[in-house]
Amino acid sequence: MESLDALDHIAINDVLCRFFLAFDERDWTAMEDCLATEVFIDYSSSGREQPSVMSSTEFVKRRQDAVDTLAKHHSFSNLLLSTGADGVRGRCNYLILRFDRAFTGEGEDFYHSCRAYEFLFGRAEGAWKITNITQRALQSWGNRQLHAGTRKPEAQHIKA
């Protein structure tokens, strides 16, 4: 395993910051700019999408189509990067806080999750891009009906 140049480490950290902020701000153009043309996605541990390769445009469209009224705040920590033959691998923990801006009913007005992400990064168009996203579910709590991805019948409520 080769050591990663400090400037590459900073650039990849920046890609992740922009990627997660794009979710919070619903900035679909910024989100797509963080992704390679084709991306492998695995969200199966949360009972959502099965592993597949899709275009960056399709990935962003799926996020757009998960219409909800949630205010979101993504945070990530413990970013570890390592180089290999297939690119730069990254792993981080994350916390997503979700609050319903339009909540008018009874019960909880939030749905939060703790998870881990595994990424693969590659160089394209002179910049680091996300080529692979694997999400590892740990714990979610609150009103799962607020989250579009968990309202599907096949979705699971994850408990550690």
mmCIF file of C-alpha atoms in Angstrom:
data_model
loop_
_atom_site.group_PDB
_atom_site.id
_atom_site.type_symbol
_atom_site.label_atom_id
_atom_site.label_comp_id
_atom_site.label_asym_id
_atom_site.label_seq_id
_atom_site.Cartn_x
_atom_site.Cartn_y
_atom_site.Cartn_z
ATOM 1 C CA MET A 1 0.000 0.000 0.000
ATOM 2 C CA GLU A 2 1.401 3.364 -1.060
ATOM 3 C CA SER A 3 1.089 6.405 1.146
ATOM 4 C CA LEU A 4 -1.287 9.069 -0.085
ATOM 5 C CA ASP A 5 0.016 12.516 -0.842
ATOM 6 C CA ALA A 6 -1.221 15.078 1.717
ATOM 7 C CA LEU A 7 -2.700 17.291 -1.012
ATOM 8 C CA ASP A 8 -4.658 14.316 -2.408
ATOM 9 C CA HIS A 9 -5.926 13.557 1.102
ATOM 10 C CA ILE A 10 -7.174 17.140 1.434
ATOM 11 C CA ALA A 11 -8.750 17.049 -2.045
ATOM 12 C CA ILE A 12 -10.612 13.791 -1.301
ATOM 13 C CA ASN A 13 -11.794 15.147 2.055
ATOM 14 C CA ASP A 14 -13.106 18.172 0.147
ATOM 15 C CA VAL A 15 -14.997 15.933 -2.306
ATOM 16 C CA LEU A 16 -16.726 14.221 0.624
ATOM 17 C CA CYS A 17 -17.569 17.546 2.270
ATOM 18 C CA ARG A 18 -19.124 18.790 -0.971
ATOM 19 C CA PHE A 19 -20.940 15.462 -1.542
ATOM 20 C CA PHE A 20 -22.582 15.426 1.896
ATOM 21 C CA LEU A 21 -23.370 19.155 1.780
ATOM 22 C CA ALA A 22 -25.084 18.612 -1.587
ATOM 23 C CA PHE A 23 -27.552 16.274 0.172
ATOM 24 C CA ASP A 24 -28.274 18.894 2.830
ATOM 25 C CA GLU A 25 -28.723 21.729 0.343
ATOM 26 C CA ARG A 26 -30.387 19.621 -2.364
ATOM 27 C CA ASP A 27 -27.744 20.871 -4.770
ATOM 28 C CA TRP A 28 -28.031 18.149 -7.392
ATOM 29 C CA THR A 29 -25.489 19.693 -9.760
ATOM 30 C CA ALA A 30 -22.860 19.813 -6.998
ATOM 31 C CA MET A 31 -23.666 16.219 -6.055
ATOM 32 C CA GLU A 32 -23.202 14.957 -9.611
ATOM 33 C CA ASP A 33 -19.924 16.878 -9.867
ATOM 34 C CA CYS A 34 -18.537 14.760 -6.988
ATOM 35 C CA LEU A 35 -19.265 11.491 -8.818
ATOM 36 C CA ALA A 36 -17.531 9.581 -11.603
ATOM 37 C CA THR A 37 -19.558 9.039 -14.769
ATOM 38 C CA GLU A 38 -20.495 5.544 -13.493
ATOM 39 C CA VAL A 39 -20.758 4.679 -9.813
ATOM 40 C CA PHE A 40 -21.141 1.397 -7.954
ATOM 41 C CA ILE A 41 -23.753 1.819 -5.194
ATOM 42 C CA ASP A 42 -24.522 -0.543 -2.311
ATOM 43 C CA TYR A 43 -27.144 0.655 0.185
ATOM 44 C CA SER A 44 -28.443 -2.880 0.802
ATOM 45 C CA SER A 45 -27.564 -2.934 4.522
ATOM 46 C CA SER A 46 -30.308 -0.388 5.150
ATOM 47 C CA GLY A 47 -32.864 -2.394 3.175
ATOM 48 C CA ARG A 48 -32.877 0.061 0.300
ATOM 49 C CA GLU A 49 -31.196 -0.231 -3.075
ATOM 50 C CA GLN A 50 -29.512 -3.485 -3.976
ATOM 51 C CA PRO A 51 -25.895 -3.235 -5.191
ATOM 52 C CA SER A 52 -25.628 -1.999 -8.769
ATOM 53 C CA VAL A 53 -23.676 0.183 -11.151
ATOM 54 C CA MET A 54 -25.466 3.288 -12.366
ATOM 55 C CA SER A 55 -24.639 6.561 -14.011
ATOM 56 C CA SER A 56 -23.979 9.575 -11.825
ATOM 57 C CA THR A 57 -27.073 11.153 -13.388
ATOM 58 C CA GLU A 58 -29.224 8.175 -12.307
ATOM 59 C CA PHE A 59 -27.799 8.256 -8.772
ATOM 60 C CA VAL A 60 -28.638 11.950 -8.432
ATOM 61 C CA LYS A 61 -32.091 11.462 -9.984
ATOM 62 C CA ARG A 62 -32.884 8.775 -7.380
ATOM 63 C CA ARG A 63 -31.891 11.204 -4.618
ATOM 64 C CA GLN A 64 -34.053 13.920 -6.190
ATOM 65 C CA ASP A 65 -37.019 11.561 -6.531
ATOM 66 C CA ALA A 66 -36.896 10.690 -2.819
ATOM 67 C CA VAL A 67 -38.939 13.822 -2.201
ATOM 68 C CA ASP A 68 -39.400 14.668 1.434
ATOM 69 C CA THR A 69 -39.748 17.751 3.606
ATOM 70 C CA LEU A 70 -36.764 16.937 5.788
ATOM 71 C CA ALA A 71 -34.101 19.403 6.792
ATOM 72 C CA LYS A 72 -30.899 17.336 6.731
ATOM 73 C CA HIS A 73 -27.496 17.650 8.297
ATOM 74 C CA HIS A 74 -24.764 15.177 7.307
ATOM 75 C CA SER A 75 -21.568 14.929 9.356
ATOM 76 C CA PHE A 76 -18.690 12.543 8.794
ATOM 77 C CA SER A 77 -15.688 11.651 10.908
ATOM 78 C CA ASN A 78 -12.733 9.277 11.213
ATOM 79 C CA LEU A 79 -11.862 9.431 7.524
ATOM 80 C CA LEU A 80 -9.250 6.804 6.694
ATOM 81 C CA LEU A 81 -7.739 6.729 3.204
ATOM 82 C CA SER A 82 -5.484 4.108 1.647
ATOM 83 C CA THR A 83 -4.171 3.588 -1.855
ATOM 84 C CA GLY A 84 -4.401 0.422 -3.870
ATOM 85 C CA ALA A 85 -4.373 -0.842 -7.418
ATOM 86 C CA ASP A 86 -8.049 0.061 -7.866
ATOM 87 C CA GLY A 87 -7.719 3.663 -6.613
ATOM 88 C CA VAL A 88 -7.995 5.304 -3.228
ATOM 89 C CA ARG A 89 -10.199 3.593 -0.677
ATOM 90 C CA GLY A 90 -11.895 5.632 1.995
ATOM 91 C CA ARG A 91 -13.864 4.778 5.090
ATOM 92 C CA CYS A 92 -15.679 7.151 7.410
ATOM 93 C CA ASN A 93 -18.378 7.152 10.035
ATOM 94 C CA TYR A 94 -21.300 9.464 9.607
ATOM 95 C CA LEU A 95 -24.290 10.866 11.401
ATOM 96 C CA ILE A 96 -27.279 12.208 9.539
ATOM 97 C CA LEU A 97 -29.804 14.304 11.398
ATOM 98 C CA ARG A 98 -33.160 14.688 9.672
ATOM 99 C CA PHE A 99 -35.933 17.004 10.888
ATOM 100 C CA ASP A 100 -39.349 17.438 9.303
ATOM 101 C CA ARG A 101 -39.782 21.119 8.418
ATOM 102 C CA ALA A 102 -43.487 20.617 7.713
ATOM 103 C CA PHE A 103 -44.308 18.377 10.677
ATOM 104 C CA THR A 104 -47.879 18.926 11.870
ATOM 105 C CA GLY A 105 -48.851 15.572 13.374
ATOM 106 C CA GLU A 106 -48.208 13.786 16.595
ATOM 107 C CA GLY A 107 -45.120 11.818 17.413
ATOM 108 C CA GLU A 108 -41.503 12.414 16.586
ATOM 109 C CA ASP A 109 -40.519 15.005 13.986
ATOM 110 C CA PHE A 110 -37.092 13.499 13.256
ATOM 111 C CA TYR A 111 -35.384 10.438 11.838
ATOM 112 C CA HIS A 112 -31.645 10.128 12.512
ATOM 113 C CA SER A 113 -29.036 7.545 11.473
ATOM 114 C CA CYS A 114 -25.510 6.494 12.408
ATOM 115 C CA ARG A 115 -23.686 4.541 9.744
ATOM 116 C CA ALA A 116 -20.376 4.007 8.034
ATOM 117 C CA TYR A 117 -19.477 4.626 4.437
ATOM 118 C CA GLU A 118 -16.853 2.933 2.311
ATOM 119 C CA PHE A 119 -15.807 4.802 -0.822
ATOM 120 C CA LEU A 120 -13.524 4.285 -3.763
ATOM 121 C CA PHE A 121 -12.103 7.358 -5.472
ATOM 122 C CA GLY A 122 -10.545 7.761 -8.893
ATOM 123 C CA ARG A 123 -9.165 10.631 -10.933
ATOM 124 C CA ALA A 124 -11.293 11.989 -13.774
ATOM 125 C CA GLU A 125 -11.330 15.346 -15.523
ATOM 126 C CA GLY A 126 -8.338 16.408 -13.420
ATOM 127 C CA ALA A 127 -10.115 15.891 -10.105
ATOM 128 C CA TRP A 128 -10.897 13.180 -7.550
ATOM 129 C CA LYS A 129 -14.329 11.604 -8.079
ATOM 130 C CA ILE A 130 -16.347 9.042 -6.125
ATOM 131 C CA THR A 131 -16.508 5.762 -8.078
ATOM 132 C CA ASN A 132 -17.959 3.457 -5.406
ATOM 133 C CA ILE A 133 -20.278 4.043 -2.420
ATOM 134 C CA THR A 134 -21.105 1.350 0.123
ATOM 135 C CA GLN A 135 -23.212 2.243 3.117
ATOM 136 C CA ARG A 136 -23.075 0.127 6.291
ATOM 137 C CA ALA A 137 -26.128 0.631 8.502
ATOM 138 C CA LEU A 138 -25.618 0.748 12.244
ATOM 139 C CA GLN A 139 -28.544 2.433 13.994
ATOM 140 C CA SER A 140 -31.497 4.629 13.061
ATOM 141 C CA TRP A 141 -34.075 6.124 15.403
ATOM 142 C CA GLY A 142 -37.120 8.362 15.264
ATOM 143 C CA ASN A 143 -40.104 8.455 12.923
ATOM 144 C CA ARG A 144 -39.013 6.337 9.978
ATOM 145 C CA GLN A 145 -42.131 7.327 8.016
ATOM 146 C CA LEU A 146 -40.561 10.753 7.453
ATOM 147 C CA HIS A 147 -37.715 9.291 5.374
ATOM 148 C CA ALA A 148 -38.669 8.478 1.780
ATOM 149 C CA GLY A 149 -36.095 5.657 1.551
ATOM 150 C CA THR A 150 -37.544 3.800 4.533
ATOM 151 C CA ARG A 151 -41.230 4.098 3.634
ATOM 152 C CA LYS A 152 -40.898 1.254 1.147
ATOM 153 C CA PRO A 153 -42.352 -2.019 2.477
ATOM 154 C CA GLU A 154 -39.094 -3.909 1.962
ATOM 155 C CA ALA A 155 -37.079 -1.376 3.975
ATOM 156 C CA GLN A 156 -35.811 -2.476 7.368
ATOM 157 C CA HIS A 157 -35.527 -0.518 10.569
ATOM 158 C CA ILE A 158 -31.960 -1.185 11.627
ATOM 159 C CA LYS A 159 -31.125 -1.824 15.270
ATOM 160 C CA ALA A 160 -27.633 -2.670 16.437
#
